[in-house]
PDB file of C-alpha atoms in Angstrom:
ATOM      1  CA  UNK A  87     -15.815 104.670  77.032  1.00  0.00           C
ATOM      2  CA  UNK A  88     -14.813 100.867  77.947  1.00  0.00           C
ATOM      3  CA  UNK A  89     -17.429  98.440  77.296  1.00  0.00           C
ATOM      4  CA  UNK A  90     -18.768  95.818  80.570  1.00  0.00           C
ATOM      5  CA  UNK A  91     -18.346  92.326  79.549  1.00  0.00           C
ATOM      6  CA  UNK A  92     -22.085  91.798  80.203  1.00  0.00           C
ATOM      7  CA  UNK A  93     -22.457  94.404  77.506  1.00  0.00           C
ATOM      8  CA  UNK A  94     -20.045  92.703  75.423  1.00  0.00           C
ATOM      9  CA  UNK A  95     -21.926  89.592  75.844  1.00  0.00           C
ATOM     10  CA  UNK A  96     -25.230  90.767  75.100  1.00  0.00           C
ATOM     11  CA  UNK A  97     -23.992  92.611  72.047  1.00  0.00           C
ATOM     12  CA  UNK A  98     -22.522  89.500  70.935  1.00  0.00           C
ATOM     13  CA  UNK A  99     -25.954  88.226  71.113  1.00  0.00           C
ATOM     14  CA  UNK A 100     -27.848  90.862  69.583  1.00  0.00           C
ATOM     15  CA  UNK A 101     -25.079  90.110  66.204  1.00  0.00           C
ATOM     16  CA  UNK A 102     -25.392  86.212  66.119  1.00  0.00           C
ATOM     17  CA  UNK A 103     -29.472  86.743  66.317  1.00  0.00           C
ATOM     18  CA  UNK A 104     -29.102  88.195  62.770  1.00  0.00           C
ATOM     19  CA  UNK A 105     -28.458  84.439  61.768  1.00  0.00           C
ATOM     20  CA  UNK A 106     -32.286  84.086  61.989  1.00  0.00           C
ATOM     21  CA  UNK A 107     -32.541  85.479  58.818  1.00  0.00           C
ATOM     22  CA  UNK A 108     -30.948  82.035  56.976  1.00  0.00           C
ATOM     23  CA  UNK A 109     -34.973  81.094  57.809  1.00  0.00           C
ATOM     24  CA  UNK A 110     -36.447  82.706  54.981  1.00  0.00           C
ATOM     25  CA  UNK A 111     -33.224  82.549  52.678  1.00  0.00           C
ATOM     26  CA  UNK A 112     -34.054  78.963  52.749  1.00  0.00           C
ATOM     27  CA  UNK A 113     -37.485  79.118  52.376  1.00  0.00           C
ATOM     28  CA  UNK A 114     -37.020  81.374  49.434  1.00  0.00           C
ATOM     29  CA  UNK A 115     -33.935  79.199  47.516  1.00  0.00           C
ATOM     30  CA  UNK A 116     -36.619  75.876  48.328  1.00  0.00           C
ATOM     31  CA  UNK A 117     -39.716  77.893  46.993  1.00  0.00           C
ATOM     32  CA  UNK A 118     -37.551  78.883  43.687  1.00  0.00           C
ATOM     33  CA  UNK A 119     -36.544  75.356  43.112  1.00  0.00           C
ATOM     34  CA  UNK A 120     -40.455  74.451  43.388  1.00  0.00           C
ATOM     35  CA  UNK A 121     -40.993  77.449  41.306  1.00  0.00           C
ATOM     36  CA  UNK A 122     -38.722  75.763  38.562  1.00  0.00           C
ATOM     37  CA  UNK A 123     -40.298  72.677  38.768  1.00  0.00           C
ATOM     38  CA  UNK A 124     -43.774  73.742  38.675  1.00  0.00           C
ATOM     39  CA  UNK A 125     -42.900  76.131  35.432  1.00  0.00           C
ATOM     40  CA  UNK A 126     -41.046  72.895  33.665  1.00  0.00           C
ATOM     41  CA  UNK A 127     -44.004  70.662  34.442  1.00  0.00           C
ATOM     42  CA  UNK A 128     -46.008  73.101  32.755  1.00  0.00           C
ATOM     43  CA  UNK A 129     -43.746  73.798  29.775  1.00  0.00           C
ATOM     44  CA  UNK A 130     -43.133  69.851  29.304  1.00  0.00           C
ATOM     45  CA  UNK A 131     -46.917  68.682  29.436  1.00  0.00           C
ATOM     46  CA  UNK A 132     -47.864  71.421  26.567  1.00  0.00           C
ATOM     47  CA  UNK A 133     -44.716  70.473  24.615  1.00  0.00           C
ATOM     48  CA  UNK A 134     -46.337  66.812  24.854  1.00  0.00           C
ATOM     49  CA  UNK A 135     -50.435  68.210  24.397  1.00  0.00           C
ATOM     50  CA  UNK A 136     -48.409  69.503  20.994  1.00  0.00           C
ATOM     51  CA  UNK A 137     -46.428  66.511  20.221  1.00  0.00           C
ATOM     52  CA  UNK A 138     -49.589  64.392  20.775  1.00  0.00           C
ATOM     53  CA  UNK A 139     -52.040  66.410  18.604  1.00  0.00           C
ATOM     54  CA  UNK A 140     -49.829  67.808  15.886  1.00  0.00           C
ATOM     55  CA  UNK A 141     -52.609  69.203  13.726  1.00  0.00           C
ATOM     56  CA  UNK A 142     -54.691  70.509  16.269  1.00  0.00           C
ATOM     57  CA  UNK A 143     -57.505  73.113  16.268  1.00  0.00           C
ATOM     58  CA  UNK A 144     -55.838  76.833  16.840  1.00  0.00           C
ATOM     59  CA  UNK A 145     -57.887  76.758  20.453  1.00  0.00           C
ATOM     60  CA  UNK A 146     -55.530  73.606  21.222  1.00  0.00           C
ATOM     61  CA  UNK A 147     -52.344  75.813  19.938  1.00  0.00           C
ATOM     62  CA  UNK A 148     -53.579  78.767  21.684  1.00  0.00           C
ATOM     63  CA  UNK A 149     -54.021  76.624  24.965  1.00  0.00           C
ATOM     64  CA  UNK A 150     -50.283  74.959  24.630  1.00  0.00           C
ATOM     65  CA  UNK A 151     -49.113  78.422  23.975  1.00  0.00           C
ATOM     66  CA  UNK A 152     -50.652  79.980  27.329  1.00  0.00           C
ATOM     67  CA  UNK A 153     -49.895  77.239  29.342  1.00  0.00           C
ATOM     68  CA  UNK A 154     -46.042  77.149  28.090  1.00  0.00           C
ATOM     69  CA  UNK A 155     -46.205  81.172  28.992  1.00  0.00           C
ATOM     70  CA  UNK A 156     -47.548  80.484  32.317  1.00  0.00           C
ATOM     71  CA  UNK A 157     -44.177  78.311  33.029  1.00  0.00           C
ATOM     72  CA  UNK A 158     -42.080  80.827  32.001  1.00  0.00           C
ATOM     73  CA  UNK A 159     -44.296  83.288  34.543  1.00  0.00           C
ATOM     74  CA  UNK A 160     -42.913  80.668  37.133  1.00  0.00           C
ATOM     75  CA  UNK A 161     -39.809  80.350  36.109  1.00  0.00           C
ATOM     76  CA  UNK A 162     -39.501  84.599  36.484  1.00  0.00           C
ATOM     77  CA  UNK A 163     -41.204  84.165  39.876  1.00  0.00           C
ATOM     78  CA  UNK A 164     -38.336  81.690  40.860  1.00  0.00           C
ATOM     79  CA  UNK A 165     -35.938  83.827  39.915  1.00  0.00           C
ATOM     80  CA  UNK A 166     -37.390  86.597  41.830  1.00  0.00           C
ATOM     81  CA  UNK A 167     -37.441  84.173  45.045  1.00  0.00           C
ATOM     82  CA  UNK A 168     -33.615  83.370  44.182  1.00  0.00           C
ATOM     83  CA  UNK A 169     -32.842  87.086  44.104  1.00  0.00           C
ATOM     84  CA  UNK A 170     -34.562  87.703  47.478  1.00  0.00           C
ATOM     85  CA  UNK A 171     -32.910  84.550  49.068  1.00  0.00           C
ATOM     86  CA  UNK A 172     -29.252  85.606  47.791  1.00  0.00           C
ATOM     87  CA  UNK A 173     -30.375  89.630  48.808  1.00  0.00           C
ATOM     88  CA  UNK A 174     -31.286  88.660  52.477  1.00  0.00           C
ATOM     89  CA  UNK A 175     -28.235  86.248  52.423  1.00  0.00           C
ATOM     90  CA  UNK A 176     -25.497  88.978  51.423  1.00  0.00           C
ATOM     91  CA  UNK A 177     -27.475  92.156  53.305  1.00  0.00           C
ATOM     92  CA  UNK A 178     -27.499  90.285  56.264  1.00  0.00           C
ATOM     93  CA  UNK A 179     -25.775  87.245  57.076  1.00  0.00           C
ATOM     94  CA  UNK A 180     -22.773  87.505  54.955  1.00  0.00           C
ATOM     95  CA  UNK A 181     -21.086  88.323  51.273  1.00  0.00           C
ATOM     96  CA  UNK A 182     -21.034  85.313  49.025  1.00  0.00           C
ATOM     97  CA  UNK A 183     -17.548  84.369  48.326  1.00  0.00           C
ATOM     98  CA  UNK A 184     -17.863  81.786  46.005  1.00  0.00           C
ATOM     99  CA  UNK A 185     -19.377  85.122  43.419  1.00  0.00           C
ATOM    100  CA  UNK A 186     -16.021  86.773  43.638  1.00  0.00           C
ATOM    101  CA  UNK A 187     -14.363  83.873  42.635  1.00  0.00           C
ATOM    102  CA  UNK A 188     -15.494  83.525  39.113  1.00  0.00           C
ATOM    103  CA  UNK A 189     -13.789  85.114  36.239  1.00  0.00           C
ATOM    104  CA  UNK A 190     -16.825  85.954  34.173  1.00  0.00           C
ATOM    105  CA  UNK A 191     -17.666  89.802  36.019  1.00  0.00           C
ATOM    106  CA  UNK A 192     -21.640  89.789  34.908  1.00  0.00           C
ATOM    107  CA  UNK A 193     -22.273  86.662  35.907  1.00  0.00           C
ATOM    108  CA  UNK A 194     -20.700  87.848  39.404  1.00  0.00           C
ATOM    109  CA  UNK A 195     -22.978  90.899  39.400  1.00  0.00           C
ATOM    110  CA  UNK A 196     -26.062  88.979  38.373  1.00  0.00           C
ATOM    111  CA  UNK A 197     -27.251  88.072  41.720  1.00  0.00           C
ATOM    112  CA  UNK A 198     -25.169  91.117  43.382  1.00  0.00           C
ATOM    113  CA  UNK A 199     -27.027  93.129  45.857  1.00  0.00           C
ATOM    114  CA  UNK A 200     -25.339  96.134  48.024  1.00  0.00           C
ATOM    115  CA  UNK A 201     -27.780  97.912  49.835  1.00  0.00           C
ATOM    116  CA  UNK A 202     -31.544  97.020  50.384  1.00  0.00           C
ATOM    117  CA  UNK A 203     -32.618  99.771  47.479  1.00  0.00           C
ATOM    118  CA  UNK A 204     -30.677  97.609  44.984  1.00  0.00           C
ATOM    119  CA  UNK A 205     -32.909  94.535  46.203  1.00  0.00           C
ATOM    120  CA  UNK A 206     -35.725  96.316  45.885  1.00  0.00           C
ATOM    121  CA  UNK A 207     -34.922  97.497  42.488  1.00  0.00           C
ATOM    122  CA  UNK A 208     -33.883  93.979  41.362  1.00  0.00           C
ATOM    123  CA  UNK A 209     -37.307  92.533  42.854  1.00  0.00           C
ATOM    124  CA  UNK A 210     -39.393  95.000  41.169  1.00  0.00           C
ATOM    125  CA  UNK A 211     -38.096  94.590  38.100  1.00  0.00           C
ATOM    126  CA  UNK A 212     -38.517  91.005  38.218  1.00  0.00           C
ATOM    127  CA  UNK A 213     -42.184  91.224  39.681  1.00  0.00           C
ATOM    128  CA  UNK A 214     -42.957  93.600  36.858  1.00  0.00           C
ATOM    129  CA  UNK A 215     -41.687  91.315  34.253  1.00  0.00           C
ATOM    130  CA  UNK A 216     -43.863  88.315  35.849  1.00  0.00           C
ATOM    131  CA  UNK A 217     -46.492  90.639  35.421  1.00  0.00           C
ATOM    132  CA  UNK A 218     -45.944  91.708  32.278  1.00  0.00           C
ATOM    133  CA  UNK A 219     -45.712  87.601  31.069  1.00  0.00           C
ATOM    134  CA  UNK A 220     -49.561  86.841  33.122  1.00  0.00           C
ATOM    135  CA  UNK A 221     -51.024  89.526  31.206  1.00  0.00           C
ATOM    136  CA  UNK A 222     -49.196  88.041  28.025  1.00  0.00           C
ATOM    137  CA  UNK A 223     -50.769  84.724  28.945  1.00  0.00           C
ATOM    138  CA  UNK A 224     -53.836  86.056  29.581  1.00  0.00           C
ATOM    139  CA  UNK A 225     -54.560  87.825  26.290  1.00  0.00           C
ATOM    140  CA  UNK A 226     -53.662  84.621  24.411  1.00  0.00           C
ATOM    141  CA  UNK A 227     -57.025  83.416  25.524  1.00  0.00           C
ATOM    142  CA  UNK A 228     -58.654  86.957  25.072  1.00  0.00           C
ATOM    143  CA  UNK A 229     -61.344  86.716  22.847  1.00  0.00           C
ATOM    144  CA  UNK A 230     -62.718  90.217  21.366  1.00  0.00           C
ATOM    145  CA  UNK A 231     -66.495  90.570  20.311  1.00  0.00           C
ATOM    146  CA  UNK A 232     -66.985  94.276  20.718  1.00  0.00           C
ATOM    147  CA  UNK A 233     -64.993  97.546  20.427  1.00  0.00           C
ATOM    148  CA  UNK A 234     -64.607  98.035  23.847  1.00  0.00           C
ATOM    149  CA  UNK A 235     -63.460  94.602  24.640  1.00  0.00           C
ATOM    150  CA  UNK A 236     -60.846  95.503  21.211  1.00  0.00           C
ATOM    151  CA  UNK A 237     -60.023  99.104  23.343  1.00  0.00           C
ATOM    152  CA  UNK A 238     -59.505  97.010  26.373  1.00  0.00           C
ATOM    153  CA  UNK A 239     -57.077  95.130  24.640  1.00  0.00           C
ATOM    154  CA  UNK A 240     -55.048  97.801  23.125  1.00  0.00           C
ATOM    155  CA  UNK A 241     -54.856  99.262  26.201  1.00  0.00           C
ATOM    156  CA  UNK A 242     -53.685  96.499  27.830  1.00  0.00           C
ATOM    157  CA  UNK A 243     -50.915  95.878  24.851  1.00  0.00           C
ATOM    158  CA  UNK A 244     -49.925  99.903  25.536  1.00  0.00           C
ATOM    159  CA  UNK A 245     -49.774  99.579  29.568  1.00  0.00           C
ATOM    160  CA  UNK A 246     -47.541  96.157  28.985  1.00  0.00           C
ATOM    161  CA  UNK A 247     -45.150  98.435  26.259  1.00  0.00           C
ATOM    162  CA  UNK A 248     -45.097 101.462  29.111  1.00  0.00           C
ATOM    163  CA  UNK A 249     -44.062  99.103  31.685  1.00  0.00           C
ATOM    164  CA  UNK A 250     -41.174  97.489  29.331  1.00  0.00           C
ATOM    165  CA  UNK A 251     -39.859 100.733  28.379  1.00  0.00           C
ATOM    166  CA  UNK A 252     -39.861 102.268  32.035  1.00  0.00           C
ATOM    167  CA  UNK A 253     -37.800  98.747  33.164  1.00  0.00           C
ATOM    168  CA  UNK A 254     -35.107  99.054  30.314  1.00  0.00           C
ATOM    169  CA  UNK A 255     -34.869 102.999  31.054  1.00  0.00           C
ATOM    170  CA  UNK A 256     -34.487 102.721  35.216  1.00  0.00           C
ATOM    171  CA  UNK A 257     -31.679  99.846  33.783  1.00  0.00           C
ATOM    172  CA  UNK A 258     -30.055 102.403  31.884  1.00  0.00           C
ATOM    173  CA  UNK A 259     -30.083 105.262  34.591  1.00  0.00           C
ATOM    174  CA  UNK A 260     -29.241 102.172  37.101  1.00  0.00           C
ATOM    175  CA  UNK A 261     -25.900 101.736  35.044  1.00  0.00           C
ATOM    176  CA  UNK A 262     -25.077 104.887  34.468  1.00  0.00           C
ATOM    177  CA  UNK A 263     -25.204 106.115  37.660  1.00  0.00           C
ATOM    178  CA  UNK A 264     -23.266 103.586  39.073  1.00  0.00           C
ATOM    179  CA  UNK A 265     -20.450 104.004  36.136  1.00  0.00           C
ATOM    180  CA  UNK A 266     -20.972 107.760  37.038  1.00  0.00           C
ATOM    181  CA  UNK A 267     -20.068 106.960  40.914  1.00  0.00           C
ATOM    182  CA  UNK A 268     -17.028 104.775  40.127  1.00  0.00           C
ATOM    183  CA  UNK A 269     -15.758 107.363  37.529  1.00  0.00           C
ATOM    184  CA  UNK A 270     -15.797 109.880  40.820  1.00  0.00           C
ATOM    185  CA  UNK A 271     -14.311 107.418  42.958  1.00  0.00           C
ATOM    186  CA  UNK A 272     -11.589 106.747  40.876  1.00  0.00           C
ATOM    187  CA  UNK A 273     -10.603 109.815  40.062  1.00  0.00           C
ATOM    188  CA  UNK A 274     -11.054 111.425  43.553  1.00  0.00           C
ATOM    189  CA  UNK A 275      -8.494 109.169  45.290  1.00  0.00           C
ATOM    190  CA  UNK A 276      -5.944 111.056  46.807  1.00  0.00           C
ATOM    191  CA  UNK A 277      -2.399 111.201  44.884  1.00  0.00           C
ATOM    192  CA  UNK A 278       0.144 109.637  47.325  1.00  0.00           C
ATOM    193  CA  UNK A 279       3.498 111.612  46.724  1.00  0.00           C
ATOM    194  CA  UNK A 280       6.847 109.721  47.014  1.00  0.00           C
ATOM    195  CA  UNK A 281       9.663 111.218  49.401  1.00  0.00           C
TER     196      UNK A 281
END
């Protein structure tokens, strides 16, 4: 059925309006580099609280300690922004050719994303690892004066364990599946015959 060229037009449209989505890809890549400067800030100033008080009390180490955790918590949560800038990026807008160019093939496939389930299974395991390092911060300064505050903490320890172990196995099933799907592909190619 041949297309109107007012139809044409307006289609055209309709596919440059996906450029709107560079608006939060640049929101997101700005709000990781703040991430990463908010998490060294806090890193640096407890490396200098520990520098400048080496024989402290262990409330002092335990303090440096949480607040050095809580910059690695934003240096995951920058990471997750970068994955959800480069995700919206490639899903919509366009692949990133400068990632095919490289030689090194995991470094290529760090930041990959094909489909919007592969975003979402990148960001969740990246929120669930910030939220796994808040609760780590937070039982630094856990202090236990009853059994059921010592229960509440073993529980916590077991839930943060669960989590880690249900991340590394979806990783694993991640992989193989997708090894499992290019094993199929290669193999199912059809055999081109020479005359």
């Amino acid at each position: 059925m041949p297309t109107t060229l007012l139809e044409r037009r307006f289609e055209r449209m309709i596919w440059r309006f996906r450029l709107i989505s560079i608006v939060p890809v640049l929101l997101s890549l700005l709000g990781s580099i703040g991430c990463f400067a908010i998490g060294a800030i806090e890193v640096l100033s407890a490396f200098w609280r520990l520098l400048s008080h080496p024989i402290g009390s262990s409330s002092l180490q335990a303090k440096s300690i949480a607040q050095m955790v809580g910059g690695v918590d934003y240096f995951v949560i920058g990471i997750a922004l970068l994955i959800f800038g480069y995700g919206i990026y490639e899903l919509v807008i366009s692949d990133l050719d400068p990632r095919h160019e490289g030689d090194d093939e995991q470094h290529a496939n760090l930041l990959s994303v094909s489909s919007l389930e592969s975003l979402k299974h990148n960001l969740t395991n990246v929120i669930v690892v910030a939220l796994i390092v808040s609760a780590f911060k937070k039982m630094i300064d856990f202090e236990v004066n009853n059994s059921l505050e010592l229960l509440a903490l073993c529980g916590c320890v077991a839930m943060l364990a669960l989590s880690a172990w249900l991340i590394v196995r979806s990783h694993s099933e991640t992989e193989s599946n997708q090894s499992r799907s290019s094993h199929k592909r290669r193999w199912s190619r059809p055999v081109m015959r020479r005359r």
